[in-house]
Amino acid sequence: MKIGILGTGNVGQALGIGFTTLGHDVKMGSRDPAQEKIKDWVNKAGTKASAGTLEEAAAFCELAVLCTVWTGVENAIQLAGPDNLAGKIVIDTINPLDFSDGIPPKLAVGHTESAGEHIQRWLSYSRVVKAFNIVGSPHMFKPDFPGGPPDMFICGNDNQAKATVTDLLKSFGWSVVDIGGIECARYLEPMAMVWIRHFFRINSVNHAFKLLHKPA
């Protein structure tokens, strides 16, 4: 599959390496593809990796992964071109973090709104699936925790898109829990805050979520 990574930070780089490791063709899109960190990432990711503008990555891909910071996401979408992403699956990894009062951050939106819903509106002809927002980038690919694989919670309006993302997540080593439509991002983004607050208390990324089941 051709994957477009829209964003060049730790999340985009980690997911891009995961996709290339599994044999997918990946183009990382940014405002400045000539950045040294992008060149370094392409060299590390190997022959399946390339870089370009946000627009080039969006046009190239069959599936896009949106992983910019919250404050830059609307502009990134406009630069990528919503028409280039029309009909395509877009994995939304973004948490709407507000650092205006320092760290730890707080959520910029919540309760009756979410980043996921904003993104689905900005990409009204794309099939947005919220995923990868509740764990740190070091554990996004092949997470290894005692007690088996952790769970990745997802949501989105398109069942076929969620099925495709579920298959990708399983290939990344995750169990998957689908909690419903994109409005459920209102719950997954605060769930990410639980992960983030715990990170700031223990200064470690080595935690993830697991939904435990008991026979009826």
Short mmCIF file of C-alpha atoms in Angstrom, two decimals:
data_model
loop_
_atom_site.label_atom_id
_atom_site.label_comp_id
_atom_site.label_asym_id
_atom_site.label_seq_id
_atom_site.Cartn_x
_atom_site.Cartn_y
_atom_site.Cartn_z
CA MET A 1 0.00 0.00 0.00
CA LYS A 2 1.13 3.57 -0.64
CA ILE A 3 1.18 5.50 2.64
CA GLY A 4 1.44 9.27 3.03
CA ILE A 5 2.79 10.53 6.34
CA LEU A 6 1.65 14.12 6.90
CA GLY A 7 4.00 15.31 9.62
CA THR A 8 7.67 14.85 10.45
CA GLY A 9 7.82 14.53 14.24
CA ASN A 10 8.41 11.48 16.40
CA VAL A 11 4.98 10.00 15.63
CA GLY A 12 5.31 10.37 11.86
CA GLN A 13 8.84 9.00 11.85
CA ALA A 14 7.96 6.00 14.04
CA LEU A 15 4.87 5.08 12.03
CA GLY A 16 6.72 5.58 8.76
CA ILE A 17 9.44 3.13 9.86
CA GLY A 18 6.72 0.67 10.86
CA PHE A 19 5.04 0.87 7.46
CA THR A 20 8.27 0.51 5.50
CA THR A 21 9.32 -2.43 7.68
CA LEU A 22 6.09 -4.16 6.65
CA GLY A 23 6.80 -3.51 2.97
CA HIS A 24 4.59 -0.48 2.32
CA ASP A 25 5.76 2.44 0.19
CA VAL A 26 5.88 5.57 2.33
CA LYS A 27 6.21 9.24 1.38
CA MET A 28 6.70 11.69 4.23
CA GLY A 29 5.18 15.08 3.50
CA SER A 30 6.26 18.36 5.06
CA ARG A 31 6.40 22.08 4.44
CA ASP A 32 10.16 21.75 3.89
CA PRO A 33 11.19 18.33 2.52
CA ALA A 34 14.86 19.40 2.48
CA GLN A 35 15.15 19.34 6.27
CA GLU A 36 18.08 17.30 7.52
CA LYS A 37 15.86 15.28 9.87
CA ILE A 38 13.75 14.17 6.89
CA LYS A 39 16.82 13.18 4.88
CA ASP A 40 18.04 11.21 7.90
CA TRP A 41 14.67 9.51 8.23
CA VAL A 42 14.61 8.50 4.55
CA ASN A 43 18.11 7.03 4.88
CA LYS A 44 17.06 5.12 7.98
CA ALA A 45 13.74 3.91 6.52
CA GLY A 46 15.34 2.51 3.37
CA THR A 47 14.34 2.05 -0.24
CA LYS A 48 10.59 2.04 0.47
CA ALA A 49 10.78 5.60 1.87
CA SER A 50 10.75 8.99 0.16
CA ALA A 51 9.94 12.58 1.02
CA GLY A 52 8.06 15.44 -0.60
CA THR A 53 5.71 18.29 0.12
CA LEU A 54 2.47 17.76 1.98
CA GLU A 55 0.64 18.02 -1.34
CA GLU A 56 2.92 15.44 -2.98
CA ALA A 57 2.48 12.98 -0.11
CA ALA A 58 -1.30 13.40 -0.18
CA ALA A 59 -1.46 12.86 -3.94
CA PHE A 60 0.89 9.85 -3.75
CA CYS A 61 -0.89 7.89 -1.07
CA GLU A 62 -3.72 5.42 -0.92
CA LEU A 63 -3.93 5.97 2.85
CA ALA A 64 -2.71 9.00 4.79
CA VAL A 65 -1.60 9.37 8.38
CA LEU A 66 -2.12 12.81 9.89
CA CYS A 67 0.41 13.45 12.67
CA THR A 68 1.17 17.16 12.96
CA VAL A 69 0.75 19.21 16.12
CA TRP A 70 -2.80 20.37 16.76
CA THR A 71 -2.07 24.03 16.13
CA GLY A 72 -0.72 23.25 12.66
CA VAL A 73 -3.16 20.62 11.46
CA GLU A 74 -5.71 22.80 9.65
CA ASN A 75 -2.98 24.54 7.68
CA ALA A 76 -1.32 21.19 6.91
CA ILE A 77 -4.60 19.87 5.53
CA GLN A 78 -4.98 22.92 3.30
CA LEU A 79 -1.40 22.55 2.03
CA ALA A 80 -1.94 18.84 1.40
CA GLY A 81 -5.15 19.61 -0.46
CA PRO A 82 -8.41 18.05 0.69
CA ASP A 83 -9.13 17.01 -2.90
CA ASN A 84 -5.95 14.91 -2.87
CA LEU A 85 -7.34 13.00 0.10
CA ALA A 86 -10.94 12.68 -1.10
CA GLY A 87 -12.23 9.12 -0.80
CA LYS A 88 -9.09 8.01 1.02
CA ILE A 89 -8.66 6.70 4.54
CA VAL A 90 -6.97 9.23 6.82
CA ILE A 91 -5.66 7.97 10.15
CA ASP A 92 -5.92 10.79 12.68
CA THR A 93 -3.29 10.43 15.41
CA ILE A 94 -3.67 13.95 16.78
CA ASN A 95 -4.45 15.07 20.31
CA PRO A 96 -5.56 18.72 20.65
CA LEU A 97 -2.95 19.68 23.23
CA ASP A 98 -2.74 23.20 24.66
CA PHE A 99 0.62 24.15 26.18
CA SER A 100 -0.28 27.79 26.87
CA ASP A 101 -0.13 27.24 30.64
CA GLY A 102 3.04 25.12 30.47
CA ILE A 103 3.34 21.40 31.07
CA PRO A 104 1.63 19.09 31.49
CA PRO A 105 -0.66 20.32 28.72
CA LYS A 106 -4.44 20.46 28.74
CA LEU A 107 -6.96 19.72 26.01
CA ALA A 108 -7.87 22.61 23.72
CA VAL A 109 -11.29 21.12 22.91
CA GLY A 110 -13.48 18.56 24.62
CA HIS A 111 -16.84 17.37 25.99
CA THR A 112 -18.97 18.39 22.98
CA GLU A 113 -16.19 18.54 20.38
CA SER A 114 -12.95 16.80 19.45
CA ALA A 115 -9.96 17.10 17.16
CA GLY A 116 -11.22 14.05 15.30
CA GLU A 117 -14.52 15.74 14.48
CA HIS A 118 -12.76 18.92 13.34
CA ILE A 119 -10.52 16.86 11.06
CA GLN A 120 -13.47 14.93 9.59
CA ARG A 121 -15.16 18.26 8.79
CA TRP A 122 -11.99 19.69 7.23
CA LEU A 123 -11.67 16.46 5.23
CA SER A 124 -15.36 16.03 4.51
CA TYR A 125 -14.78 13.64 1.59
CA SER A 126 -12.17 11.50 3.38
CA ARG A 127 -12.75 8.56 5.71
CA VAL A 128 -11.17 9.58 8.99
CA VAL A 129 -10.26 6.98 11.62
CA LYS A 130 -8.87 7.99 15.00
CA ALA A 131 -5.98 5.72 16.02
CA PHE A 132 -2.48 5.74 17.54
CA ASN A 133 -3.32 8.70 19.81
CA ILE A 134 -3.23 6.85 23.16
CA VAL A 135 0.37 5.62 23.25
CA GLY A 136 3.87 7.08 22.90
CA SER A 137 5.74 6.83 19.63
CA PRO A 138 8.36 4.32 20.92
CA HIS A 139 5.62 1.69 21.28
CA MET A 140 3.51 2.36 18.19
CA PHE A 141 5.12 -0.44 16.18
CA LYS A 142 5.27 -3.96 17.64
CA PRO A 143 4.48 -2.99 21.26
CA ASP A 144 5.98 -5.48 23.68
CA PHE A 145 4.38 -5.49 27.12
CA PRO A 146 3.96 -8.18 29.77
CA GLY A 147 0.54 -9.82 29.50
CA GLY A 148 0.32 -9.68 25.73
CA PRO A 149 -0.31 -6.87 23.26
CA PRO A 150 -2.05 -3.73 24.50
CA ASP A 151 -5.28 -2.48 22.95
CA MET A 152 -5.57 0.34 20.45
CA PHE A 153 -8.94 2.07 20.67
CA ILE A 154 -10.25 3.48 17.40
CA CYS A 155 -13.29 5.34 16.11
CA GLY A 156 -14.63 6.62 12.82
CA ASN A 157 -17.77 6.83 10.72
CA ASP A 158 -16.81 4.42 7.92
CA ASN A 159 -16.87 0.73 8.84
CA GLN A 160 -14.82 -0.35 5.82
CA ALA A 161 -12.15 2.22 6.67
CA LYS A 162 -12.06 0.99 10.26
CA ALA A 163 -11.69 -2.59 9.04
CA THR A 164 -8.68 -1.58 6.93
CA VAL A 165 -7.13 0.33 9.83
CA THR A 166 -7.80 -2.63 12.13
CA ASP A 167 -5.87 -4.91 9.78
CA LEU A 168 -2.99 -2.44 9.69
CA LEU A 169 -2.98 -2.16 13.48
CA LYS A 170 -2.90 -5.92 13.83
CA SER A 171 0.09 -6.05 11.47
CA PHE A 172 1.71 -3.46 13.78
CA GLY A 173 1.15 -5.85 16.71
CA TRP A 174 -1.97 -4.37 18.31
CA SER A 175 -5.27 -5.71 19.50
CA VAL A 176 -8.06 -3.35 18.43
CA VAL A 177 -11.20 -2.02 20.14
CA ASP A 178 -13.67 -0.08 17.95
CA ILE A 179 -15.76 2.26 20.09
CA GLY A 180 -17.97 3.80 17.40
CA GLY A 181 -18.29 6.92 15.24
CA ILE A 182 -15.85 9.82 14.98
CA GLU A 183 -17.68 11.64 17.77
CA CYS A 184 -16.11 9.07 20.10
CA ALA A 185 -12.83 10.91 19.62
CA ARG A 186 -14.29 13.06 22.44
CA TYR A 187 -13.41 10.13 24.73
CA LEU A 188 -10.18 8.90 23.12
CA GLU A 189 -8.51 12.31 23.32
CA PRO A 190 -9.13 12.60 27.12
CA MET A 191 -7.99 8.97 27.35
CA ALA A 192 -4.71 10.13 25.82
CA MET A 193 -4.48 12.71 28.61
CA VAL A 194 -4.45 9.85 31.13
CA TRP A 195 -1.41 8.45 29.29
CA ILE A 196 0.20 11.91 29.11
CA ARG A 197 -0.39 12.80 32.78
CA HIS A 198 1.05 9.45 33.84
CA PHE A 199 4.08 10.11 31.62
CA PHE A 200 4.75 13.41 33.38
CA ARG A 201 4.42 11.77 36.81
CA ILE A 202 6.80 8.88 36.17
CA ASN A 203 8.93 10.30 33.31
CA SER A 204 8.55 7.11 31.27
CA VAL A 205 6.81 6.16 28.03
CA ASN A 206 6.54 2.50 28.96
CA HIS A 207 2.80 2.21 29.54
CA ALA A 208 -0.24 1.38 27.42
CA PHE A 209 -3.91 0.47 27.82
CA LYS A 210 -5.55 -2.96 27.93
CA LEU A 211 -9.27 -3.68 28.09
CA LEU A 212 -9.76 -6.74 30.27
CA HIS A 213 -12.60 -9.16 29.56
CA LYS A 214 -14.27 -11.66 31.86
CA PRO A 215 -16.58 -14.42 30.63
CA ALA A 216 -20.23 -13.76 31.44
#
